[in-house]
Coordinates of C-alpha atoms in Angstrom, one line a residue:
M1418 CA 48.5 33.2 -16.3
N1419 CA 47.1 29.7 -17.0
P1420 CA 45.7 28.3 -13.7
I1421 CA 46.2 24.8 -14.9
K1422 CA 50.0 25.3 -15.3
S1423 CA 50.3 27.5 -12.3
N1424 CA 50.8 26.3 -8.7
K1425 CA 53.4 23.8 -9.8
R1426 CA 54.9 23.4 -6.4
M1427 CA 52.9 23.0 -3.2
S1428 CA 53.0 26.1 -1.0
G1429 CA 54.6 26.0 2.4
R1430 CA 51.2 26.5 3.9
V1431 CA 49.7 23.4 2.3
I1432 CA 52.8 21.4 3.4
R1433 CA 52.2 22.5 7.0
L1434 CA 48.5 21.6 6.6
A1435 CA 49.6 18.0 6.3
L1436 CA 50.9 18.1 9.8
F1437 CA 47.5 19.2 11.0
Y1438 CA 45.6 16.3 9.4
S1439 CA 46.0 14.0 12.3
L1440 CA 44.6 16.5 14.7
I1441 CA 41.1 16.6 13.3
L1442 CA 39.0 13.9 14.9
S1443 CA 36.0 12.3 13.4
L1444 CA 33.0 14.6 14.0
T1445 CA 29.6 13.7 15.3
H1446 CA 27.2 11.7 13.1
S1447 CA 24.2 13.4 14.7
F1448 CA 21.7 15.1 12.4
I1449 CA 21.1 17.7 15.1
A1450 CA 23.5 20.6 15.1
S1451 CA 23.1 24.3 15.8
A1452 CA 25.2 26.2 13.4
H1453 CA 25.1 23.6 10.6
V1454 CA 24.0 20.0 10.2
G1455 CA 26.1 17.0 11.0
S1456 CA 29.4 19.0 11.2
S1457 CA 30.2 19.9 14.8
G1458 CA 33.0 22.2 15.7
V1459 CA 34.5 25.3 14.1
I1460 CA 37.4 25.6 11.7
V1461 CA 39.0 29.0 11.2
Q1462 CA 41.9 30.2 9.1
K1463 CA 42.8 33.8 9.9
Q1464 CA 45.5 36.4 9.3
V1465 CA 45.9 38.7 12.4
G1466 CA 48.9 41.0 12.4
N1467 CA 52.0 39.1 11.4
Y1468 CA 50.4 35.7 12.3
Q1469 CA 48.5 33.4 10.1
L1470 CA 46.6 30.8 12.1
L1471 CA 44.6 27.7 11.4
I1472 CA 42.3 27.0 14.4
S1473 CA 40.1 24.1 15.2
V1474 CA 37.6 24.1 18.1
K1475 CA 35.6 21.0 18.8
P1476 CA 33.0 21.8 21.5
P1477 CA 31.7 19.1 23.8
D1478 CA 28.4 17.4 23.0
V1479 CA 27.6 17.2 26.7
V1480 CA 27.7 20.4 28.8
P1481 CA 29.5 21.0 31.1
G1482 CA 32.3 19.5 29.2
T1483 CA 35.7 20.2 27.6
A1484 CA 36.3 21.8 24.2
I1485 CA 39.4 20.7 22.3
V1486 CA 41.3 23.7 21.0
T1487 CA 44.1 23.3 18.4
V1488 CA 46.0 26.1 16.9
F1489 CA 48.5 25.7 14.0
V1490 CA 50.7 28.7 13.4
E1491 CA 51.2 28.8 9.7
Q1492 CA 53.1 32.1 9.7
G1493 CA 54.7 34.2 12.5
R1494 CA 56.9 33.6 15.5
V1495 CA 54.9 32.6 18.6
S1496 CA 56.0 32.3 22.2
S1497 CA 52.8 31.4 23.8
I1498 CA 49.0 31.1 23.1
G1499 CA 46.4 31.5 25.8
A1500 CA 42.7 30.5 25.5
R1501 CA 39.6 31.2 27.5
P1502 CA 35.9 30.9 27.0
I1503 CA 33.7 34.0 27.0
Y1504 CA 29.9 33.7 27.2
F1505 CA 27.7 36.3 25.6
R1506 CA 25.6 36.6 28.8
S1507 CA 28.4 37.3 31.2
G1508 CA 30.8 39.0 28.8
D1509 CA 34.5 39.7 29.4
K1510 CA 34.0 40.7 33.0
G1511 CA 32.6 37.3 33.8
A1512 CA 35.1 35.2 31.9
P1513 CA 37.9 33.2 33.5
T1514 CA 41.6 33.8 33.0
H1515 CA 43.5 32.3 30.0
D1516 CA 44.7 28.8 30.0
I1517 CA 48.1 28.4 28.3
L1518 CA 47.9 25.9 25.4
T1519 CA 50.6 23.3 25.2
P1520 CA 53.1 23.5 22.3
V1521 CA 53.2 20.3 20.4
E1522 CA 55.9 19.9 17.7
A1523 CA 56.0 22.1 14.5
N1524 CA 54.2 25.3 15.6
R1525 CA 51.1 23.4 16.9
Y1526 CA 49.4 24.2 20.2
E1527 CA 46.7 22.2 21.9
G1528 CA 44.6 22.4 25.0
D1529 CA 41.3 21.6 26.7
L1530 CA 38.9 24.3 27.9
W1531 CA 35.9 23.7 30.2
L1532 CA 32.6 25.0 28.9
M1533 CA 30.4 25.1 31.9
D1534 CA 27.1 26.5 30.5
S1535 CA 25.1 26.2 27.3
G1536 CA 24.5 29.0 24.9
S1537 CA 26.3 31.4 22.6
S1538 CA 30.0 31.7 23.5
S1539 CA 33.4 32.3 22.1
I1540 CA 37.0 31.2 22.5
E1541 CA 39.4 34.1 22.9
L1542 CA 42.9 33.3 21.8
S1543 CA 45.7 35.5 23.0
I1544 CA 48.9 35.2 20.9
D1545 CA 52.2 36.5 22.2
G1546 CA 55.6 36.4 20.5
P1547 CA 58.4 38.3 18.8
D1548 CA 55.9 39.3 16.1
G1549 CA 53.6 41.1 18.6
K1550 CA 50.5 40.5 20.6
Q1551 CA 47.2 39.7 18.9
Q1552 CA 43.8 38.4 19.9
V1553 CA 41.4 36.2 17.9
I1554 CA 37.7 35.5 18.7
V1555 CA 36.3 32.2 17.5
P1556 CA 32.5 32.0 17.9
V1557 CA 31.4 28.7 19.4
V1558 CA 27.9 27.4 20.1
A1559 CA 28.1 25.4 23.3
M1560 CA 25.0 23.2 23.3
A1561 CA 24.3 19.8 24.8
T1562 CA 23.5 17.6 21.8
A1563 CA 23.9 14.1 23.3
L1564 CA 22.9 11.9 26.2
R1565 CA 25.5 9.6 27.7
E1566 CA 24.4 6.0 28.6
M1567 CA 26.4 4.1 31.2
P1568 CA 27.8 0.9 29.9
Q1569 CA 25.8 -2.1 31.2
G1570 CA 28.9 -3.8 32.7
T1571 CA 29.9 -0.6 34.6
G1572 CA 26.4 -0.2 35.9
L1573 CA 26.2 -3.8 37.2
A1574 CA 29.6 -3.4 38.9
L1575 CA 28.7 -0.1 40.5
A1576 CA 25.4 -1.6 41.7
A1577 CA 27.1 -4.6 43.3
M1578 CA 29.6 -2.3 45.0
G1579 CA 26.8 -0.1 46.2
L1580 CA 24.9 -3.0 47.6
L1581 CA 28.0 -4.3 49.4
L1582 CA 28.5 -0.8 51.0
V1583 CA 24.9 -0.6 52.1
V1584 CA 25.1 -4.1 53.8
M1585 CA 28.4 -3.2 55.5
L1586 CA 27.0 0.2 56.7
I1587 CA 23.8 -1.5 58.1
T1588 CA 26.0 -4.1 59.9
I1589 CA 28.2 -1.4 61.4
I1590 CA 25.1 0.5 62.6
G1591 CA 23.6 -2.6 64.2
A1592 CA 26.9 -3.5 65.9
S1593 CA 27.6 -0.1 67.3
N1594 CA 24.0 0.1 68.7
S1595 CA 24.5 -3.1 70.6
D1596 CA 28.1 -3.6 71.4
G1597 CA 28.6 0.0 72.6
V1598 CA 26.5 -0.5 75.8
L1599 CA 28.8 -3.3 77.2
L1600 CA 31.6 -2.7 79.6
P1601 CA 34.7 -4.9 79.6
G1602 CA 33.9 -8.3 81.2
Q1603 CA 30.2 -7.5 81.4
K1604 CA 27.9 -10.3 80.3
A1605 CA 25.7 -9.5 77.3
P1606 CA 22.0 -9.0 78.3
A1607 CA 19.3 -11.0 76.7
T1608 CA 18.1 -7.9 74.8
L1609 CA 21.3 -7.5 72.9
G1610 CA 20.2 -9.3 69.8
R1611 CA 17.0 -7.2 69.7
R1612 CA 18.9 -4.0 70.1
R1613 CA 21.2 -5.0 67.2
L1614 CA 18.2 -5.7 64.9
V1615 CA 16.5 -2.4 65.9
G1616 CA 19.7 -0.5 65.1
M1617 CA 20.0 -2.3 61.8
G1618 CA 16.3 -1.6 61.0
V1619 CA 16.6 2.1 61.8
G1620 CA 19.9 2.3 59.8
L1621 CA 18.2 0.6 56.8
A1622 CA 15.3 3.1 57.0
V1623 CA 17.6 6.1 57.1
I1624 CA 19.7 4.8 54.2
V1625 CA 16.5 4.0 52.2
L1626 CA 15.3 7.6 52.7
I1627 CA 18.7 9.0 51.7
L1628 CA 18.8 6.9 48.6
T1629 CA 15.2 7.8 47.7
G1630 CA 16.0 11.5 48.0
W1631 CA 19.2 11.1 46.0
R1632 CA 17.3 9.1 43.3
S1633 CA 14.6 11.9 43.1
W1634 CA 17.3 14.5 42.8
W1635 CA 19.1 12.5 40.1
T1636 CA 15.9 11.9 38.1
S1637 CA 15.0 15.6 38.3
T1638 CA 18.5 16.7 37.2
A1639 CA 18.4 14.3 34.3
E1640 CA 14.9 15.5 33.3
D1641 CA 16.1 19.1 33.5
Y1642 CA 19.0 18.3 31.3
R1643 CA 16.9 16.4 28.8
N1644 CA 14.0 19.0 28.7
E1645 CA 15.8 22.3 29.4
Q1646 CA 19.5 22.0 28.3
L1647 CA 19.5 19.4 25.5
Y1648 CA 19.5 21.3 22.2
Q1649 CA 16.3 21.2 20.2
P1650 CA 16.4 22.8 16.8
T1651 CA 13.9 25.5 16.0
R1652 CA 10.9 24.0 14.1
I1653 CA 9.8 25.7 10.9
A1654 CA 6.8 25.1 8.5
T1655 CA 7.8 25.5 4.9
S1656 CA 5.4 25.6 1.9
A1657 CA 5.6 26.5 -1.8
R1658 CA 2.5 27.7 -3.6
V1659 CA 1.7 29.2 -7.0
T1660 CA 0.6 32.9 -7.0
N1661 CA 0.2 35.0 -10.1
A1662 CA 2.1 32.5 -12.3
Q1663 CA 5.0 32.5 -9.8
R1664 CA 5.9 30.1 -7.0
Q1665 CA 6.3 31.6 -3.6
L1666 CA 8.3 30.0 -0.8
T1667 CA 7.1 30.7 2.7
I1668 CA 9.1 29.8 5.8
Q1669 CA 7.3 30.2 9.1
F1670 CA 8.8 29.8 12.5
D1671 CA 6.8 27.3 14.5
T1672 CA 6.3 28.6 18.1
T1673 CA 4.2 25.6 19.2
G1674 CA 5.6 24.4 22.5
F1675 CA 7.2 27.7 23.5
G1676 CA 7.5 28.1 27.2
S1677 CA 8.1 24.4 27.8
G1678 CA 11.8 25.0 28.2
R1679 CA 14.6 27.4 27.3
R1680 CA 15.9 24.9 24.6
S1681 CA 12.9 25.8 22.4
R1682 CA 12.9 29.6 23.0
R1683 CA 14.3 31.9 20.4
L1684 CA 14.2 35.7 20.2
F1685 CA 13.0 36.0 16.6
S1686 CA 12.8 39.8 16.8
F1687 CA 16.5 39.9 17.4
M1688 CA 17.8 38.5 14.2
L1689 CA 21.1 39.8 12.8
P1690 CA 21.9 40.1 9.0
D1691 CA 24.8 37.8 8.0
H1692 CA 26.5 39.2 4.8
G1693 CA 23.7 41.6 4.6
K1694 CA 20.9 39.0 4.6
L1695 CA 18.7 38.0 7.5
M1696 CA 18.3 34.5 6.1
H1697 CA 20.4 32.4 3.7
A1698 CA 18.1 29.6 2.4
F1699 CA 19.5 26.7 0.4
L1700 CA 17.1 24.4 -1.6
V1701 CA 18.4 21.1 -3.0
R1702 CA 16.2 18.7 -4.9
T1703 CA 16.3 15.1 -3.6
P1704 CA 17.3 12.4 -4.3
G1705 CA 19.6 13.4 -7.2
L1706 CA 20.7 16.7 -5.8
D1707 CA 20.4 18.0 -9.3
A1708 CA 18.7 21.3 -8.6
F1709 CA 20.2 23.9 -6.2
A1710 CA 19.2 27.4 -5.1
H1711 CA 20.7 30.0 -2.8
L1712 CA 17.9 32.3 -1.8
H1713 CA 17.5 35.3 0.6
P1714 CA 13.9 35.4 1.8
E1715 CA 12.5 38.7 3.0
R1716 CA 11.0 39.1 6.4
R1717 CA 7.3 39.8 6.2
D1718 CA 6.8 39.9 10.0
T1719 CA 8.6 38.4 13.0
L1720 CA 7.7 34.8 12.2
N1721 CA 7.3 34.8 8.4
Y1722 CA 9.8 34.9 5.6
E1723 CA 9.0 34.8 1.8
S1724 CA 10.9 34.4 -1.4
T1725 CA 10.0 34.0 -5.1
L1726 CA 11.3 30.7 -6.3
P1727 CA 13.5 30.7 -9.5
L1728 CA 13.1 28.4 -12.5
L1729 CA 13.6 25.2 -10.6
P1730 CA 12.0 21.9 -11.6
G1731 CA 9.2 20.6 -9.4
G1732 CA 9.9 17.9 -6.8
K1733 CA 10.8 17.3 -3.2
Y1734 CA 13.5 19.6 -1.9
L1735 CA 15.7 19.7 1.2
L1736 CA 15.7 23.1 2.9
Y1737 CA 18.6 24.5 5.0
A1738 CA 18.1 28.0 6.3
D1739 CA 20.9 29.8 8.2
V1740 CA 20.0 32.5 10.7
V1741 CA 22.0 34.4 13.4
Y1742 CA 20.5 35.8 16.6
R1743 CA 21.6 38.9 18.5
S1744 CA 23.5 36.8 21.0
G1745 CA 25.7 35.4 18.2
F1746 CA 23.9 32.1 18.3
A1747 CA 23.9 30.7 14.7
E1748 CA 21.4 28.1 13.7
T1749 CA 20.5 26.1 10.7
L1750 CA 16.8 25.4 10.3
T1751 CA 15.9 22.3 8.3
D1752 CA 12.7 21.1 6.5
T1753 CA 11.5 19.5 3.4
V1754 CA 9.2 21.1 0.9
E1755 CA 7.3 20.0 -2.2
V1756 CA 7.8 22.4 -5.0
P1757 CA 5.0 22.3 -7.6
S1758 CA 5.9 22.1 -11.2
L1759 CA 5.1 25.3 -13.2
K1760 CA 4.7 25.7 -17.0
I1761 CA 5.2 29.2 -18.1
T1762 CA 6.0 30.9 -21.4
A1763 CA 9.4 32.1 -22.4
E1764 CA 8.3 35.7 -22.1
T1765 CA 7.1 35.2 -18.5
A1766 CA 10.3 33.4 -17.6
A1767 CA 12.4 36.3 -19.0
N1768 CA 10.4 38.8 -17.0
A1769 CA 10.5 36.9 -13.8
K1770 CA 12.5 38.7 -11.1
P1771 CA 14.0 37.1 -8.0
T1772 CA 13.1 38.4 -4.5
D1773 CA 16.7 39.4 -4.0
V1774 CA 19.3 40.4 -6.7
D1775 CA 21.8 38.1 -5.0
D1776 CA 19.6 35.0 -5.4
S1777 CA 21.2 32.3 -7.5
W1778 CA 20.4 28.8 -8.7
L1779 CA 21.6 25.9 -10.9
V1780 CA 20.1 22.8 -12.5
T1781 CA 22.6 20.2 -13.4
E1782 CA 23.1 16.4 -13.7
P1783 CA 22.1 14.2 -10.7
M1784 CA 24.8 12.5 -8.6
G1785 CA 26.0 9.1 -9.7
V1786 CA 26.9 9.9 -13.3
K1787 CA 30.0 8.3 -14.8
A1788 CA 33.3 10.0 -14.0
N1789 CA 34.3 10.4 -17.7
A1790 CA 31.1 12.1 -18.8
V1791 CA 31.5 15.5 -20.5
N1792 CA 30.5 18.7 -18.7
V1793 CA 28.9 17.0 -15.8
P1794 CA 30.0 17.4 -12.2
H1795 CA 31.4 14.0 -11.2
L1796 CA 34.8 14.5 -12.8
D1797 CA 37.4 13.0 -10.5
N1798 CA 39.2 11.5 -13.5
D1799 CA 38.7 14.6 -15.7
M1800 CA 42.2 16.1 -15.5
V1801 CA 45.5 16.3 -13.7
V1802 CA 46.5 19.6 -12.2
C1803 CA 50.3 19.7 -11.4
G1804 CA 50.5 16.0 -11.0
K1805 CA 47.3 15.7 -8.8
P1806 CA 43.8 14.5 -9.6
G1807 CA 41.6 17.5 -10.6
A1808 CA 38.1 18.2 -11.7
S1809 CA 36.6 20.9 -13.9
V1810 CA 33.2 22.1 -14.9
K1811 CA 31.9 24.6 -17.3
L1812 CA 30.1 27.6 -15.8
S1813 CA 27.1 29.4 -17.2
D1814 CA 29.2 32.3 -18.8
G1815 CA 31.5 29.9 -20.7
S1816 CA 34.3 30.0 -18.2
T1817 CA 35.7 26.9 -16.4
M1818 CA 36.0 26.3 -12.7
I1819 CA 38.8 24.0 -11.7
W1820 CA 39.2 22.1 -8.4
M1821 CA 42.9 22.6 -7.7
D1822 CA 45.2 20.7 -5.4
K1823 CA 42.9 17.8 -4.8
P1824 CA 45.0 15.3 -2.8
S1825 CA 43.5 12.2 -4.3
Q1826 CA 40.4 10.9 -6.0
I1827 CA 39.0 9.6 -2.7
L1828 CA 39.2 11.9 0.3
E1829 CA 39.4 10.8 4.0
A1830 CA 36.9 11.6 6.7
G1831 CA 38.2 13.6 9.6
K1832 CA 41.1 15.2 7.7
L1833 CA 41.4 18.9 7.2
Y1834 CA 41.5 19.8 3.5
L1835 CA 42.1 23.2 1.9
L1836 CA 39.5 23.1 -0.9
K1837 CA 40.9 25.4 -3.6
F1838 CA 39.0 26.4 -6.8
A1839 CA 40.2 28.5 -9.7
V1840 CA 38.3 30.1 -12.6
A1841 CA 39.7 30.3 -16.1
D1842 CA 38.1 32.0 -19.1
A1843 CA 37.5 30.4 -22.5
Q1844 CA 41.2 30.9 -23.4
G1845 CA 42.5 29.2 -20.3
K1846 CA 43.6 32.5 -18.7
A1847 CA 42.9 33.5 -15.1
A1848 CA 39.5 35.1 -14.8
A1849 CA 39.4 37.8 -12.1
L1850 CA 36.6 37.3 -9.5
E1851 CA 34.5 40.0 -7.8
P1852 CA 33.3 39.9 -4.2
Y1853 CA 30.0 38.0 -3.7
L1854 CA 28.2 39.3 -0.6
G1855 CA 31.4 40.9 0.6
M1856 CA 33.5 37.8 0.3
G1857 CA 35.6 36.0 -2.3
G1858 CA 33.1 33.2 -2.6
H1859 CA 30.7 30.8 -0.8
A1860 CA 30.5 27.0 -0.8
V1861 CA 27.8 24.5 0.3
I1862 CA 28.7 20.9 1.0
L1863 CA 26.0 18.3 1.3
R1864 CA 26.1 14.5 1.9
S1865 CA 24.0 12.6 -0.6
D1866 CA 21.4 11.7 2.1
G1867 CA 21.2 15.2 3.5
T1868 CA 22.6 14.4 6.9
V1869 CA 25.7 16.5 6.5
Y1870 CA 25.3 20.2 5.5
I1871 CA 27.7 23.1 5.8
H1872 CA 27.8 26.7 4.4
L1873 CA 31.5 27.5 4.0
H1874 CA 33.3 30.8 3.8
P1875 CA 37.0 31.3 2.8
V1876 CA 37.8 31.9 6.5
G1877 CA 36.1 28.8 7.7
T1878 CA 32.9 27.4 9.1
Y1879 CA 31.5 30.2 11.2
S1880 CA 29.2 33.2 10.7
M1881 CA 30.3 36.8 10.2
A1882 CA 27.3 38.1 12.2
A1883 CA 28.2 35.7 15.1
E1884 CA 31.7 37.0 15.2
G1885 CA 30.7 40.6 15.1
S1886 CA 28.1 40.1 17.9
L1887 CA 30.6 38.4 20.2
V1888 CA 33.4 40.9 19.5
N1889 CA 31.1 43.8 20.4
R1890 CA 29.9 42.0 23.5
I1891 CA 33.4 41.5 24.7
A1892 CA 34.1 45.2 24.2
D1893 CA 31.1 46.0 26.4
T1894 CA 32.2 46.4 30.0
A1895 CA 28.8 45.5 31.4
R1896 CA 28.6 42.2 33.3
T1897 CA 25.1 41.5 32.0
F1898 CA 23.5 42.2 28.7
H1899 CA 20.1 43.9 28.3
Y1900 CA 18.2 43.5 25.1
P1901 CA 16.8 46.7 23.5
N1902 CA 13.2 47.3 22.5
A1903 CA 12.3 44.5 20.2
A1904 CA 10.2 46.5 17.7
R1905 CA 12.8 49.2 17.4
F1906 CA 15.6 46.7 17.0
R1907 CA 13.7 44.8 14.3
D1908 CA 12.8 48.0 12.4
S1909 CA 16.4 49.2 12.4
I1910 CA 17.6 45.9 11.0
D1911 CA 15.0 45.9 8.3
T1912 CA 16.0 49.4 7.4
Y1913 CA 19.6 48.5 7.1
V1914 CA 18.9 45.4 5.0
T1915 CA 16.6 47.4 2.7
K1916 CA 19.3 50.1 2.3
L1917 CA 21.8 47.5 1.2
K1918 CA 19.6 46.4 -1.6
T1919 CA 19.5 49.9 -3.0
L1920 CA 23.2 50.4 -3.1
P1921 CA 25.3 49.9 -6.2
E1922 CA 27.3 46.6 -6.1
V1923 CA 30.6 48.3 -5.4
E1924 CA 29.3 50.4 -2.5
K1925 CA 27.4 47.4 -1.1
N1926 CA 30.5 45.2 -1.0
K1927 CA 32.6 48.0 0.4
L1928 CA 30.1 48.4 3.3
L1929 CA 29.9 44.7 3.9
T1930 CA 33.7 44.3 3.8
T1931 CA 34.1 47.1 6.3
S1932 CA 31.5 45.6 8.6
M1933 CA 33.3 42.3 8.8
P1934 CA 37.1 43.0 8.9
G1935 CA 37.7 39.7 10.7
M1936 CA 36.5 37.7 7.7
S1937 CA 38.9 39.3 5.2
H1938 CA 40.7 36.6 3.3
A1939 CA 42.5 37.9 0.3
M1940 CA 43.9 35.4 -2.2
K1941 CA 47.3 35.8 -3.8
T1942 CA 45.7 35.3 -7.2
N1943 CA 42.4 37.0 -7.9
N1944 CA 40.9 34.0 -9.8
M1945 CA 41.0 31.6 -6.9
V1946 CA 38.9 30.9 -3.7
E1947 CA 39.6 28.4 -1.0
F1948 CA 37.8 26.9 1.9
P1949 CA 39.2 24.9 4.9
Y1950 CA 37.0 21.9 5.8
A1951 CA 37.1 18.4 7.3
F1952 CA 34.5 16.0 6.0
P1953 CA 32.9 14.6 9.2
R1954 CA 32.0 11.1 7.9
D1955 CA 32.3 8.9 4.9
G1956 CA 29.9 9.0 2.0
H1957 CA 29.2 10.7 -1.3
Y1958 CA 29.3 14.5 -1.2
R1959 CA 28.3 17.2 -3.6
I1960 CA 30.0 20.6 -3.4
W1961 CA 28.5 23.8 -4.8
V1962 CA 31.1 26.6 -5.2
Q1963 CA 29.7 30.1 -5.8
V1964 CA 31.8 33.1 -7.1
K1965 CA 31.0 36.3 -8.9
R1966 CA 32.4 37.5 -12.2
N1967 CA 31.2 40.4 -14.4
G1968 CA 28.3 41.0 -12.1
Q1969 CA 27.0 37.4 -12.5
V1970 CA 26.9 34.8 -9.7
L1971 CA 28.5 31.6 -11.1
T1972 CA 28.0 28.2 -9.5
G1973 CA 30.3 25.2 -10.0
V1974 CA 29.3 21.8 -8.8
F1975 CA 31.6 18.9 -7.9
D1976 CA 31.1 15.4 -6.5
T1977 CA 33.6 13.5 -4.4
Q1978 CA 33.8 10.3 -2.5
V1979 CA 34.9 10.3 1.2
N1980 CA 36.0 7.1 2.9
D1981 CA 36.7 6.3 6.5
A1982 CA 40.4 6.9 7.2
L1983 CA 40.8 3.3 8.4
L1984 CA 39.6 2.0 5.0
N1985 CA 42.1 4.0 2.9

């Protein structure tokens, strides 16, 4: 089958996706985010029973607040969908009842859910209909990431109204203190005016005390929100040094300031492996984004992770390291690191071994090259696939990766896209893909200035480890969760990760696939991989797509322009 000639008609699923476009709001522009950078919310595409669902959860950036839940039923007959938040700390027993989502035209359901507390949580969807009952768990990190400032005009209006109410209340107190002592027809005594003034003075003093106490409470609450609840990303110290003719990357958790508030506390002994790795570290050279590495540093101790750097050119690199904690809290750690240049012989280069067999890297052209250049990533005008703009790039094994079904040369911010990529061999025939870390593929999307980063999977924007942790917690009947012994837990995880490294590739992928059934996302054709995503803001983006073929990790890189929807 030739992937360029295939897919001549748009599938019904993609047609239905068009109806979902208007539902995806523009995402936050903040650099601070917990599970990724600059892309708030969760997008999930799942097959459960006879239902295929496309789910969007946009959590609030101020907690307590409401999360916007949207479910599009791509396949299956649904009568109703209920949703409720479940927190890791309280579990199923401490969760509220389901709120019924409102059906909105073509198989679309919407609703708002209150998230009352910060931390690791999930949205449980209960689907009911002629095709059976099913439940879906969507991991959500509910964290306060913003402060709301009152508009100046509103503040002045409220201040004026408050002052008027205070004046009226003092006047009423003074009048009641004086007029209340007179009988009908009785002449007012000479001390009446003084009594009125005394009453007004006492009333004013009481009101001042009340307002002072209220102000103190308000300031304390605001400080608690800012210092205790407002999300603060974990700080790390990253360095690259030359040791024995090899460069070593060290990532150390910075515990400075621990104890100042729960926002900065992390249980580093309780890390969970995601796709069999405790950490997924992505290095991208700036400013051209022309060198890329997907590494899996080893844990040396609770706070230190190390990895041998591959044959990357020297320079300044952006670092994004994804980790997941026992509570299901997923976090992206960010830093910059200066990688020293290293001149080595061809023999030394050939004998160099990565820290992890699944490490991969690519050096390519920088962003900004002309669109009609040959074998470079910015190829929006490179080809037409079934009447649509397409892009292709040569892979390291001689095969070609093709960006299928690209709606237009310039994409729109806030719209949900199904990013679909196919691989063809040198003869243009479909090239079968193998699982990579238990999945059909991985993708990394980065804005040119580094302020938007996301690690994508075929099922969406969330972590397998987070889903597994929350699913197991919901199955636990205990109202509260008690952490096990930290040392034993850490050792058991290290043993599991080490065992995975010794397994043959087939057995390793089988074990990983079994451990994350919720992330199964089989493609109809075995040479394709797809990722649902909504670009959160306009700008230039680079996309790295990673697949595996004949035991080799292959990385395709594509550039695209994203404009504000109002400008298109």
